[in-house]
XYZ file of C-alpha atoms in Angstrom:
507
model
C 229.118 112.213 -38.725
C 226.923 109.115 -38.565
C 226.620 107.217 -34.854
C 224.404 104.961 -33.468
C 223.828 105.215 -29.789
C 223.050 101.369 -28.726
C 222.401 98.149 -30.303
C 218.802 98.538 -30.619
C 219.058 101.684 -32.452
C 218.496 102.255 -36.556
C 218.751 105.894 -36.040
C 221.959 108.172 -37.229
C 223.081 111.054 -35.920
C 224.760 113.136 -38.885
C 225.234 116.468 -36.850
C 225.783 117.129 -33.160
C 222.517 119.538 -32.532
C 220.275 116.795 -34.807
C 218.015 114.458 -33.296
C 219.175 111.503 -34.811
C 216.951 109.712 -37.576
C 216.287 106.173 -39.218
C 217.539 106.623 -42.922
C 215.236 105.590 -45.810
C 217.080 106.825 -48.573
C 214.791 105.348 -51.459
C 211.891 106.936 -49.828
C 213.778 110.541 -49.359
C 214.385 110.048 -53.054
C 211.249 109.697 -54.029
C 209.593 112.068 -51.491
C 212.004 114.717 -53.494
C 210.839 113.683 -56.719
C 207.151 114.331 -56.031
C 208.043 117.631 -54.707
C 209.914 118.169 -57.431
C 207.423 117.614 -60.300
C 204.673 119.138 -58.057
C 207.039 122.290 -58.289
C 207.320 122.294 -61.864
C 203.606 121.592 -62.589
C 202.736 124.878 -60.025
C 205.470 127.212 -60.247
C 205.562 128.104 -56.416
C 206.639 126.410 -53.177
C 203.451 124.237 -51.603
C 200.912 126.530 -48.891
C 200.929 124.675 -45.577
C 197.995 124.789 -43.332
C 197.797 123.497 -39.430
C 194.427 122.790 -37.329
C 195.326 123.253 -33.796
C 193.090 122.372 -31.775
C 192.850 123.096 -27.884
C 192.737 120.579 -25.324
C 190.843 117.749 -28.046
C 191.644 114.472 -27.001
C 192.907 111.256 -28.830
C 189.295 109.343 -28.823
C 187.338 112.300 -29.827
C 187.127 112.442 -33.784
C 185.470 109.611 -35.370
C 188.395 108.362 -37.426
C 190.345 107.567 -34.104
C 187.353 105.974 -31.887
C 184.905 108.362 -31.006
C 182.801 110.735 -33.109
C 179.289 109.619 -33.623
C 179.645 106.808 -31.138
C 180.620 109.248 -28.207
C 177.767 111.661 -29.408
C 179.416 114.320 -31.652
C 179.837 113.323 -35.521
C 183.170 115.193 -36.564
C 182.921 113.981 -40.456
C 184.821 116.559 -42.143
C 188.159 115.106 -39.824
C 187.086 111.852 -40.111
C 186.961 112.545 -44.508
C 190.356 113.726 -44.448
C 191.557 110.876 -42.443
C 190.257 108.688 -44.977
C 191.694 110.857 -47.731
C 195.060 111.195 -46.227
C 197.200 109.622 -44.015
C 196.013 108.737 -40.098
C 199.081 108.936 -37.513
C 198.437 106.693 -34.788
C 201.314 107.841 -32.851
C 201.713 111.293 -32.845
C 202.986 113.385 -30.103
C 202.705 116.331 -28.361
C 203.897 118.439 -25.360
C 201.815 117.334 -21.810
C 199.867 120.951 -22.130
C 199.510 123.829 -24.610
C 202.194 126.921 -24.236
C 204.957 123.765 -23.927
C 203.524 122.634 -27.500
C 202.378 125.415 -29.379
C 206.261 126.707 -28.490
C 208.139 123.202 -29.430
C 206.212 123.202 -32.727
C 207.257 126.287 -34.340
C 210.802 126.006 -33.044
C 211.476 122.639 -33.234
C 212.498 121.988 -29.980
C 211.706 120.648 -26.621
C 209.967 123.270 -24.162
C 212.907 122.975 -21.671
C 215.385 124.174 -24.137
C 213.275 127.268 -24.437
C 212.022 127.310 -21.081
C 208.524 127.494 -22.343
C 208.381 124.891 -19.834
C 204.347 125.640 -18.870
C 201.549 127.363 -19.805
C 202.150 131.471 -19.220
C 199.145 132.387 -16.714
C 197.783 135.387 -15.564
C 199.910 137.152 -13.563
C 203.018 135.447 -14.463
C 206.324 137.131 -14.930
C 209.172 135.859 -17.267
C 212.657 136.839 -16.255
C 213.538 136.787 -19.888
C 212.128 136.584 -22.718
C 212.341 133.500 -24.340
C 211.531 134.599 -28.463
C 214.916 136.779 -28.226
C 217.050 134.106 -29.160
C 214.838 131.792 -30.810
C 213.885 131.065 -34.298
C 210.420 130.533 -35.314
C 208.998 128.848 -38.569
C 207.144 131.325 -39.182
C 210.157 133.546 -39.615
C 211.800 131.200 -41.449
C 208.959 130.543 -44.128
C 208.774 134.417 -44.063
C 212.689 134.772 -45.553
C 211.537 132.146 -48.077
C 209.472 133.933 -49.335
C 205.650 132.815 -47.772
C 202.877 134.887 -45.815
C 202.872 133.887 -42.890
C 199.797 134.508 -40.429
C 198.405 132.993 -37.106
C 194.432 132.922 -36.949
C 193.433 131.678 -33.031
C 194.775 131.394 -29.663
C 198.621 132.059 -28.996
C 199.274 131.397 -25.732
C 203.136 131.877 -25.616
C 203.266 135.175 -24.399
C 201.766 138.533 -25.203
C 204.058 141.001 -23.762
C 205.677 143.068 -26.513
C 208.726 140.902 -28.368
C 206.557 137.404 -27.691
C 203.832 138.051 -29.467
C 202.972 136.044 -33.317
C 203.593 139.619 -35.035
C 206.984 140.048 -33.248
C 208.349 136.313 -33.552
C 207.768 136.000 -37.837
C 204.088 136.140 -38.324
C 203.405 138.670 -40.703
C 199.926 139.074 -39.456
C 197.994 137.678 -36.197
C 194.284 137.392 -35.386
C 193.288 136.030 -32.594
C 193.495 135.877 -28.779
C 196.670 135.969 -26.564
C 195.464 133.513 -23.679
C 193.335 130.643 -23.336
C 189.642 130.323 -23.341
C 189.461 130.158 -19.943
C 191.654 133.296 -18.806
C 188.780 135.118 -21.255
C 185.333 133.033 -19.871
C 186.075 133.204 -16.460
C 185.554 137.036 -15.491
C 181.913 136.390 -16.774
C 181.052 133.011 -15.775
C 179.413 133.850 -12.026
C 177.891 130.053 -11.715
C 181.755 128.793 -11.777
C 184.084 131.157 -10.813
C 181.550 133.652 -8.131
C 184.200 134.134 -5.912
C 185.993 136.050 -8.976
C 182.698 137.447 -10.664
C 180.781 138.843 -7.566
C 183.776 140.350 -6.329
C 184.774 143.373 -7.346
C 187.508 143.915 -5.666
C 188.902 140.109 -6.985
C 188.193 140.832 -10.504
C 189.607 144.504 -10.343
C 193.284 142.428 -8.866
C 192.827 140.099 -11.690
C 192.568 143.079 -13.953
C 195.260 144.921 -12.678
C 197.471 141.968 -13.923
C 197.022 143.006 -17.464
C 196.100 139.977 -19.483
C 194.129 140.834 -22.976
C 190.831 140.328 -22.928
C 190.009 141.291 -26.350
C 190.575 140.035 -30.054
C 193.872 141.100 -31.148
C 194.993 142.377 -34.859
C 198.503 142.511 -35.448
C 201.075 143.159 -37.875
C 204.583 142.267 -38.470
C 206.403 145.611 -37.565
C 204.485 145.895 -34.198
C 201.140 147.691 -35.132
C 198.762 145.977 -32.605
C 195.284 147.026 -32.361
C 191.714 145.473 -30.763
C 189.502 144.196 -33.545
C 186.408 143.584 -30.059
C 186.469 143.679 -26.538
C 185.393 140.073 -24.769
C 182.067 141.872 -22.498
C 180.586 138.425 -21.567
C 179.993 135.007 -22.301
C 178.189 135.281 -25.857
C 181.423 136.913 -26.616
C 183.423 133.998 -26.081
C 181.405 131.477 -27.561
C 181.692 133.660 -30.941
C 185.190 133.288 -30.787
C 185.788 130.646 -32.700
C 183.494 131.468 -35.786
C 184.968 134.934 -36.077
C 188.158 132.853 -36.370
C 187.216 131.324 -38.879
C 185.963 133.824 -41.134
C 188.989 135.814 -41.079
C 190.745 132.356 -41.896
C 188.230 131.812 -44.999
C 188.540 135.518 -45.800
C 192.225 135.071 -45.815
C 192.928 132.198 -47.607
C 190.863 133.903 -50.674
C 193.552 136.931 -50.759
C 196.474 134.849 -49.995
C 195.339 132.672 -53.291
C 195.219 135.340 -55.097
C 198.531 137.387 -54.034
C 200.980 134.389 -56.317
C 203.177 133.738 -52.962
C 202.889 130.498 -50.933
C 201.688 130.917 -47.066
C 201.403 129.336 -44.001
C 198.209 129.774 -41.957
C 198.142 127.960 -38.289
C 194.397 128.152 -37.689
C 194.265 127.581 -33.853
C 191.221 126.980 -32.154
C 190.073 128.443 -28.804
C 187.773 125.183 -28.290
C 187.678 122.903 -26.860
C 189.355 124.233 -24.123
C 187.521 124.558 -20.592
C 185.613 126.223 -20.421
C 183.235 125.480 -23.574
C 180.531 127.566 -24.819
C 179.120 126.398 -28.132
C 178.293 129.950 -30.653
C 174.158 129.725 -30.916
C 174.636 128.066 -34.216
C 176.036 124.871 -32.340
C 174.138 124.688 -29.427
C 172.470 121.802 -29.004
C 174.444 120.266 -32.454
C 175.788 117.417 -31.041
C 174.014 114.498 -30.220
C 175.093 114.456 -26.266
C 174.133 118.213 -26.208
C 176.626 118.953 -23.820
C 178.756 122.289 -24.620
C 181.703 120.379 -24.915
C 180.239 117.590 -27.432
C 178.761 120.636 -28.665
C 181.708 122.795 -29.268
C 183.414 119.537 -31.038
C 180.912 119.853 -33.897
C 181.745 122.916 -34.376
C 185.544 123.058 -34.854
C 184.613 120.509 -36.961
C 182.406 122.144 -39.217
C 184.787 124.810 -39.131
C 187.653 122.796 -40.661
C 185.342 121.482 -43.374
C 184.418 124.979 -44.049
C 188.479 125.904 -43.957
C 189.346 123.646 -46.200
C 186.382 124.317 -48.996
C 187.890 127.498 -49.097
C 191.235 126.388 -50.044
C 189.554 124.413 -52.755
C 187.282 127.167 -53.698
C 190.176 129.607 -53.895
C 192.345 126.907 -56.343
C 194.635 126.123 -53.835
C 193.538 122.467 -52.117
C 195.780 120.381 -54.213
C 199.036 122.361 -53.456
C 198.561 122.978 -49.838
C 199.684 120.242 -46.968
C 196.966 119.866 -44.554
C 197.998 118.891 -40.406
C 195.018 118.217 -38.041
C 195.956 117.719 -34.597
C 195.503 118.838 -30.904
C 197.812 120.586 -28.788
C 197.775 117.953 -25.953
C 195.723 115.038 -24.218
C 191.866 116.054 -23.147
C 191.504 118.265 -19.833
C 190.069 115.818 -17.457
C 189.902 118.059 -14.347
C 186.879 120.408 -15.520
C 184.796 116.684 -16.683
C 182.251 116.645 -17.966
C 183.610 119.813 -20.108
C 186.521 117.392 -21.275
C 187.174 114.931 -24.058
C 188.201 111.456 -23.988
C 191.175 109.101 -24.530
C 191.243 105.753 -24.477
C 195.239 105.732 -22.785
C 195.850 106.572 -18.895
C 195.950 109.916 -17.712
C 195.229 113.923 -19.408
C 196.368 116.749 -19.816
C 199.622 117.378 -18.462
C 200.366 114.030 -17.706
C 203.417 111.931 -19.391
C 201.017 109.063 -19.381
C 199.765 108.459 -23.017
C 196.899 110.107 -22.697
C 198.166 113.007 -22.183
C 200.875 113.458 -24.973
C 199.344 110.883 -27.138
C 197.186 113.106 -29.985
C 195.108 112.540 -33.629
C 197.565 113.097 -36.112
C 195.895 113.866 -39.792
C 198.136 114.707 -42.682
C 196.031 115.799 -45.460
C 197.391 116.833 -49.356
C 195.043 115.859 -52.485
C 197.339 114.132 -54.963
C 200.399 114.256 -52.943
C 199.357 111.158 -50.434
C 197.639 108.903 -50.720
C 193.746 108.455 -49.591
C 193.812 105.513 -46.822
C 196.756 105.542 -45.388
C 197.619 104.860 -41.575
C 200.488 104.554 -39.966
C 201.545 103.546 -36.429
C 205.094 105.078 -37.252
C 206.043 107.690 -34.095
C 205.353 111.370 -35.285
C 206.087 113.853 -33.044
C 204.822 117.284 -33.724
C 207.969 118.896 -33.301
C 208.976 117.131 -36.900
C 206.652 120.124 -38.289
C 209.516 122.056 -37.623
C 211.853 120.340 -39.923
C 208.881 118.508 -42.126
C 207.713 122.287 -43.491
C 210.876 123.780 -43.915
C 211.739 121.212 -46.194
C 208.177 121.260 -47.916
C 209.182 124.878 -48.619
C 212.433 124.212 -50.270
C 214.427 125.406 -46.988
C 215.761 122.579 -45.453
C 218.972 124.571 -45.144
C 217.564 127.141 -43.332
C 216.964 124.623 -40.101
C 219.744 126.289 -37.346
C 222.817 124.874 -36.939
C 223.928 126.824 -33.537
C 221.117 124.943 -31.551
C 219.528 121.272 -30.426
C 216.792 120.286 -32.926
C 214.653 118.457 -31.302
C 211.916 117.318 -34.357
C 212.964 115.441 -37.804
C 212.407 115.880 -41.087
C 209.306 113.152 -41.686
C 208.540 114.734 -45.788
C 209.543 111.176 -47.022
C 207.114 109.554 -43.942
C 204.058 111.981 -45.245
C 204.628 111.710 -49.215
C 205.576 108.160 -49.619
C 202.946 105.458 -50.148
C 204.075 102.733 -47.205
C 206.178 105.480 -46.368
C 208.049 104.306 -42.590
C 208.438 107.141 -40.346
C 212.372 108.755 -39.576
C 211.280 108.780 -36.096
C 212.192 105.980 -33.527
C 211.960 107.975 -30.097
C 209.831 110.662 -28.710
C 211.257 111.810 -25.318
C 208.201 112.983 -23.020
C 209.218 115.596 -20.469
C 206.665 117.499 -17.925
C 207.874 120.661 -17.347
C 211.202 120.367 -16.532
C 211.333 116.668 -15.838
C 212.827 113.916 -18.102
C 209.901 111.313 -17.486
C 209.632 108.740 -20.391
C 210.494 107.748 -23.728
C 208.609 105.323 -26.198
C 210.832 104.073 -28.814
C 209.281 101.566 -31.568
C 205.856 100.074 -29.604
C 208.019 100.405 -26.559
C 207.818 103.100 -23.471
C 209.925 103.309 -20.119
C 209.361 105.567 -17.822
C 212.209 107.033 -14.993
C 209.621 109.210 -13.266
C 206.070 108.574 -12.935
C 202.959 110.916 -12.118
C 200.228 109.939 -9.831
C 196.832 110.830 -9.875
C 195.530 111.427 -6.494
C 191.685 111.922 -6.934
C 190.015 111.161 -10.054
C 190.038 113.120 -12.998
C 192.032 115.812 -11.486
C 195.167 115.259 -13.264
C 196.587 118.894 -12.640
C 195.304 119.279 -9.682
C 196.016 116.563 -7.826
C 199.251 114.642 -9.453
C 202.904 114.310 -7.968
C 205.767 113.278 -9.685
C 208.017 110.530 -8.583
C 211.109 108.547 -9.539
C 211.010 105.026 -9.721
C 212.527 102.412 -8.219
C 214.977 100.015 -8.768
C 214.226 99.369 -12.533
C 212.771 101.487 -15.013
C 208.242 100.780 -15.477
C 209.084 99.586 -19.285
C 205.416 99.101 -20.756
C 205.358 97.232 -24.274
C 202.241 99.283 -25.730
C 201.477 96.867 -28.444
C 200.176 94.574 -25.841
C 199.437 97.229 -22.781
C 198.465 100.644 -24.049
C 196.759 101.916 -21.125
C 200.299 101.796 -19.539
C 198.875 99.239 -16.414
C 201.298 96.836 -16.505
C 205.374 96.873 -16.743
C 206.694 94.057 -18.096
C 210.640 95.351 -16.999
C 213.377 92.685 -16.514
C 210.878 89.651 -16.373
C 209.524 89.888 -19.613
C 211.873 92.560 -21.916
C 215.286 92.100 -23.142
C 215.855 95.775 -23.670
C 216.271 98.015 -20.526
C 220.215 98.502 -21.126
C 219.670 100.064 -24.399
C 216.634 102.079 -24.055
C 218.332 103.270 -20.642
C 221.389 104.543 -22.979
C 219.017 106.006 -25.042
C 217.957 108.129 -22.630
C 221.716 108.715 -21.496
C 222.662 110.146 -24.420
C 219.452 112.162 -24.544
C 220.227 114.099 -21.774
C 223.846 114.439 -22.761
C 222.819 116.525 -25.887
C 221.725 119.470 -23.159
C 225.710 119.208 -21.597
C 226.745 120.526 -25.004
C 223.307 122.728 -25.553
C 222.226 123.992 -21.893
C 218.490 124.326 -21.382
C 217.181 128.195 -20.848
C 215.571 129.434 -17.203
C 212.979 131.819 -18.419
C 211.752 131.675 -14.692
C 207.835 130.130 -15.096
């Protein structure tokens, strides 16, 4: 099976629940080849290791615009960007349950009907892990340890959480920093704090408040109680101890593993541990609490190459969505329009770092689109399990090994289709990006709080980002040959969900 779907398309389709992808055949070739010999030289299947971090936005490291110009030095990112390969265009979900869901599954939120972030007090009418399939479970069969170290966020009633959905072991927190800060916090939230009878109702909902240890098999127990704000700000660190603690008995154990190290920070509302406070050269908690996820990941990956591992482990750096403009001046920056749960490209538009000593390349970047979905696909085949992607499903992310390994390498990628919730709103495809429903902003900086969602008019806003990328300007009919296509692009987009209906999880 091999269709194009317009005239401005390079991409195939070779199976009906496959995103389609641009061939490079030479490059898959060789991509293989390294793998290959890297196999042979190390006997075992390559670790793979993701930074996730929470609510970071695109301008923040140093590498991608901001660092020590915006007051907080992030060097160890900004090393392994120069090591490895720096994705200009990578992609993620418009807020955090949406993409920490899509990227261990593979596919869009509203096929899952992870559509949103699971809040206190919410109530799913199904849940939506009992017909999914998670990398982690996959890697698992094939043989890896698999373990989550950080915030979850995709549900923690029993059958959604990382123990019960392939993680053989989980340490970390269930919601986001928030949900655990702001019982404690009476300066922001004393409406909640200095009410008891508020904070016993939010209580009586049920969320964890406490650091979770779990096990694949269902043993669940607290490793600490969260009793105030010190509490929270230690989060992270104790993170990342377990993290360095782990990596030096999964080294040693002979079996390849995955670790997703997700961060708590810098999500609102940031509280630097007393190590950081102050660390940054702003000295504001957020700026703060940048340094030290950053110091963190340096301190991750020493361990890897302390333990003998570095050079056969694939390194991803990335955040799980645009910065959080709405709590400012607790927020990061972008240099695109809009935030956090916008469609705009600052809010879906991430840093992308793909780190892996002797397998690429030091100084690479690439503008090629990367959507973080493609870590679906990208790992599996990294782990020698490329069959094992599902065949009775839409796959939403692409196999980009060849993209990552290949010097020059040209990504497999040519659309990312952006969706808020459970609205098709844009698609870029090469430097390209039309939109069919826009979001307004109707106060400034509150892009959750104050944003509607509309269609658009007569003709598509097509925005050529090569030449616009704050998104201010459509150049449409007068100035783009291209609206047809793109628009059947986006046709046969939604026609895959005719074939492979979209779940109602009821969030």
């Amino acid at each position: 099976m091999s269709e194009r779907t317009s005239t401005l398309s390079k991409a195939e389709r070779t199976r009906d629940n496959l995103e389609p992808a641009v061939p490079h055949v030479d490059q898959a070739n060789a991509a293989q080849q390294k793998l290959d010999a890297l196999f042979k030289a190390k006997g075992q299947r390559p670790n793979i290791v993701w930074f996730l971090i929470d609510d970071m936005g695109y301008g923040d490291p140093g590498a991608f615009g901001g660092g020590e110009a915006i007051g907080a030095a992030t060097p160890n990112m900004d090393r392994l960007a120069r090591e490895g390969l720096k994705l200009t265009s990578t992609y993620s979900q418009p807020t955090c349950t949406p993409t920490r869901s899509a990227i261990l599954t593979g596919r869009l939120p509203v096929r899952t009907g992870l559509t949103r972030p699971i809040l206190a007090g919410d109530r799913v009418g199904k849940n939506p892990w009992s017909d999914e399939v998670s990398l982690a479970a996959l890697l698992s069969d094939s043989g890896y340890t698999t373990v989550l170290s950080g915030k979850w966020h995709v549900g923690e009633a029993e059958g959604m959480r990382p123990h019960d959905v392939g993680f053989d072991e989980f340490y970390g927190f269930y919601p986001a920093q928030k949900e655990l800060s702001q019982a404690f916090d009476k300066r922001r939230y004393p409406d909640l704090v200095l009410n008891p009878e508020r904070l016993a109702a939010l209580r009586a909902e049920g969320g964890s408040e406490a650091l979770i240890h779990g096990w694949k098999g269902g043993k669940t127990e607290e490793a600490s109680r969260i009793t105030c704000l010190d509490d929270v700000a230690d989060g992270d660190r104790k993170l990342k101890e377990f993290s360095i603690g782990k990596i030096k008995e999964l080294a040693a154990s002979g079996k390849p593993f995955f670790l997703e190290h997700a961060f708590m920070k810098v999500h609102a509302d940031n509280f630097p541990s007393k190590a950081f406070e102050g660390a940054s050269k702003s000295k504001f908690p957020y700026k703060d609490c940048v340094v030290e996820v950053d110091t963190y990941i340096g301190e991750i990956v020493s361990a890897l190459e302390q333990a003998g591992v570095l050079e056969n482990t694939f390194i991803f750096i990335t955040s799980d969505n645009g910065p959080q403009r709405d709590s400012w001046p607790d927020a990061g920056y972008s240099p695109f329009r809009g935030a956090k749960s916008s469609a705009w490209e600052g809010g879906v538009r991430v840093p992308g770092i793909a780190y892996w000593k002797g397998m690429i390349s030091p100084g690479r970047e690439s503008d090629g689109l990367f959507d973080l979905m493609d870590l679906f696909n990208t790992c599996l085949a990294l782990a020698g399990a490329g069959d094992k992607v599902p065949q009775d499903r839409y796959i939403d992310g692409i196999c980009q090994t060849s993209f990552l390994l290949c010097d020059g390498g040209e990504s497999c990628r040519e659309k990312v289709f952006i969706w808020a919730e459970k609205d098709l709103m844009a698609m870029r495809m090469y430097e390209y990006k039309i939109h069919i429903k826009v979001m307004t902003t109707h106060a400034q900086w509150l892009d959750i709080d104050m944003t509607t969602v509309a269609s658009v008019g007569i003709a598509p806003w097509l925005f050529n980002l090569y030449i616009d990328p704050k998104e201010e300007y459509p150049v449409g009919h007068r100035m783009n040959a291209f609206i047809a296509p793109m628009s059947a692009e986006l046709k046969a987009h939604a026609a895959t969900f005719k074939k492979f209906p979209p779940k109602d999880i009821g969030l």
